[in-house]
Amino acid sequence: MTNISEDTVLKVANLAKLEVSNEEAGTFATQLDKIIEMVEKLNELDTQNVEPTSHAIEVSNVLREDVAKPGLKREKVLRNAPDTQDGMFKVPTIIEE
């Protein structure tokens, strides 16, 4: 059985650039130990004849048919634009040449 130490938690937190106090590291070490213990229990199960699944229940996507429809008229779209030019939105320049 693996025991996660506070030092390991602090090292991983440092690598991930996370600020973790010593108290939090102790809490996380205990929680991670419990998680690993639960996973190890799952590994004891015989799954030889169990088909792999991505979901525990049957799932199907309900998608609408992809049909092209007419869009809005350009004039209507540009009606509320603060500024337009040649039938397009005009936006402030953010990159100088």
Short mmCIF file of C-alpha atoms in Angstrom, two decimals:
data_model
loop_
_atom_site.label_atom_id
_atom_site.label_comp_id
_atom_site.label_asym_id
_atom_site.label_seq_id
_atom_site.Cartn_x
_atom_site.Cartn_y
_atom_site.Cartn_z
CA MET A 1 0.00 0.00 0.00
CA THR A 2 1.31 3.45 -0.92
CA ASN A 3 1.48 6.17 1.68
CA ILE A 4 1.48 9.71 0.36
CA SER A 5 3.57 11.94 2.59
CA GLU A 6 3.10 15.63 3.25
CA ASP A 7 6.48 16.21 1.59
CA THR A 8 5.24 14.51 -1.58
CA VAL A 9 2.11 16.67 -1.60
CA LEU A 10 4.22 19.82 -1.11
CA LYS A 11 6.64 18.76 -3.88
CA VAL A 12 3.81 18.11 -6.37
CA ALA A 13 2.08 21.36 -5.37
CA ASN A 14 5.34 23.22 -5.99
CA LEU A 15 5.73 21.59 -9.42
CA ALA A 16 2.14 22.60 -10.24
CA LYS A 17 2.84 26.11 -8.94
CA LEU A 18 0.14 25.74 -6.26
CA GLU A 19 0.40 27.35 -2.85
CA VAL A 20 -0.35 24.71 -0.21
CA SER A 21 0.16 25.17 3.53
CA ASN A 22 1.62 22.43 5.75
CA GLU A 23 -1.83 21.90 7.28
CA GLU A 24 -3.42 21.52 3.84
CA ALA A 25 -0.63 19.16 2.78
CA GLY A 26 -1.49 16.90 5.72
CA THR A 27 -5.18 16.91 4.79
CA PHE A 28 -4.45 16.24 1.11
CA ALA A 29 -2.02 13.42 1.99
CA THR A 30 -4.73 11.70 4.05
CA GLN A 31 -7.35 12.18 1.32
CA LEU A 32 -5.02 10.89 -1.40
CA ASP A 33 -4.18 7.83 0.70
CA LYS A 34 -7.90 7.05 1.01
CA ILE A 35 -8.39 7.46 -2.75
CA ILE A 36 -5.49 5.12 -3.53
CA GLU A 37 -6.84 2.61 -1.01
CA MET A 38 -10.24 2.63 -2.78
CA VAL A 39 -8.62 2.17 -6.19
CA GLU A 40 -6.57 -0.74 -4.86
CA LYS A 41 -9.81 -2.38 -3.65
CA LEU A 42 -11.26 -1.97 -7.14
CA ASN A 43 -8.17 -3.64 -8.60
CA GLU A 44 -9.00 -6.76 -6.54
CA LEU A 45 -12.20 -7.31 -8.53
CA ASP A 46 -12.24 -9.93 -11.28
CA THR A 47 -13.11 -8.04 -14.46
CA GLN A 48 -11.97 -10.74 -16.89
CA ASN A 49 -15.43 -11.23 -18.47
CA VAL A 50 -16.64 -7.63 -18.21
CA GLU A 51 -16.85 -5.69 -21.47
CA PRO A 52 -15.27 -2.23 -21.37
CA THR A 53 -17.79 0.63 -21.34
CA SER A 54 -17.57 4.37 -21.42
CA HIS A 55 -20.85 4.81 -19.49
CA ALA A 56 -22.59 2.74 -16.87
CA ILE A 57 -25.92 3.20 -18.64
CA GLU A 58 -26.93 3.21 -22.32
CA VAL A 59 -26.38 6.69 -23.74
CA SER A 60 -27.37 8.05 -27.13
CA ASN A 61 -27.02 11.51 -28.58
CA VAL A 62 -30.13 13.27 -29.75
CA LEU A 63 -29.03 15.55 -32.55
CA ARG A 64 -31.12 17.61 -34.88
CA GLU A 65 -30.67 17.25 -38.60
CA ASP A 66 -28.03 19.65 -39.93
CA VAL A 67 -30.01 21.76 -42.38
CA ALA A 68 -28.88 25.07 -43.83
CA LYS A 69 -31.31 27.92 -43.13
CA PRO A 70 -31.27 31.51 -44.28
CA GLY A 71 -29.47 33.84 -41.88
CA LEU A 72 -30.22 37.42 -40.92
CA LYS A 73 -29.98 40.21 -43.47
CA ARG A 74 -26.68 42.09 -43.27
CA GLU A 75 -28.43 45.42 -42.72
CA LYS A 76 -30.32 44.04 -39.73
CA VAL A 77 -27.15 42.57 -38.20
CA LEU A 78 -25.20 45.81 -38.60
CA ARG A 79 -28.04 48.06 -37.41
CA ASN A 80 -26.82 48.15 -33.78
CA ALA A 81 -23.09 48.09 -34.55
CA PRO A 82 -21.24 51.09 -33.12
CA ASP A 83 -19.25 51.47 -36.34
CA THR A 84 -19.32 49.82 -39.78
CA GLN A 85 -17.31 50.03 -42.97
CA ASP A 86 -18.12 48.49 -46.35
CA GLY A 87 -20.92 46.35 -44.88
CA MET A 88 -18.78 44.91 -42.06
CA PHE A 89 -18.17 45.59 -38.37
CA LYS A 90 -15.40 48.12 -37.87
CA VAL A 91 -13.30 47.53 -34.75
CA PRO A 92 -10.40 49.48 -33.26
CA THR A 93 -6.92 48.53 -34.42
CA ILE A 94 -5.06 46.64 -31.72
CA ILE A 95 -1.88 45.72 -33.63
CA GLU A 96 0.23 48.52 -34.91
CA GLU A 97 2.25 47.99 -38.08
#
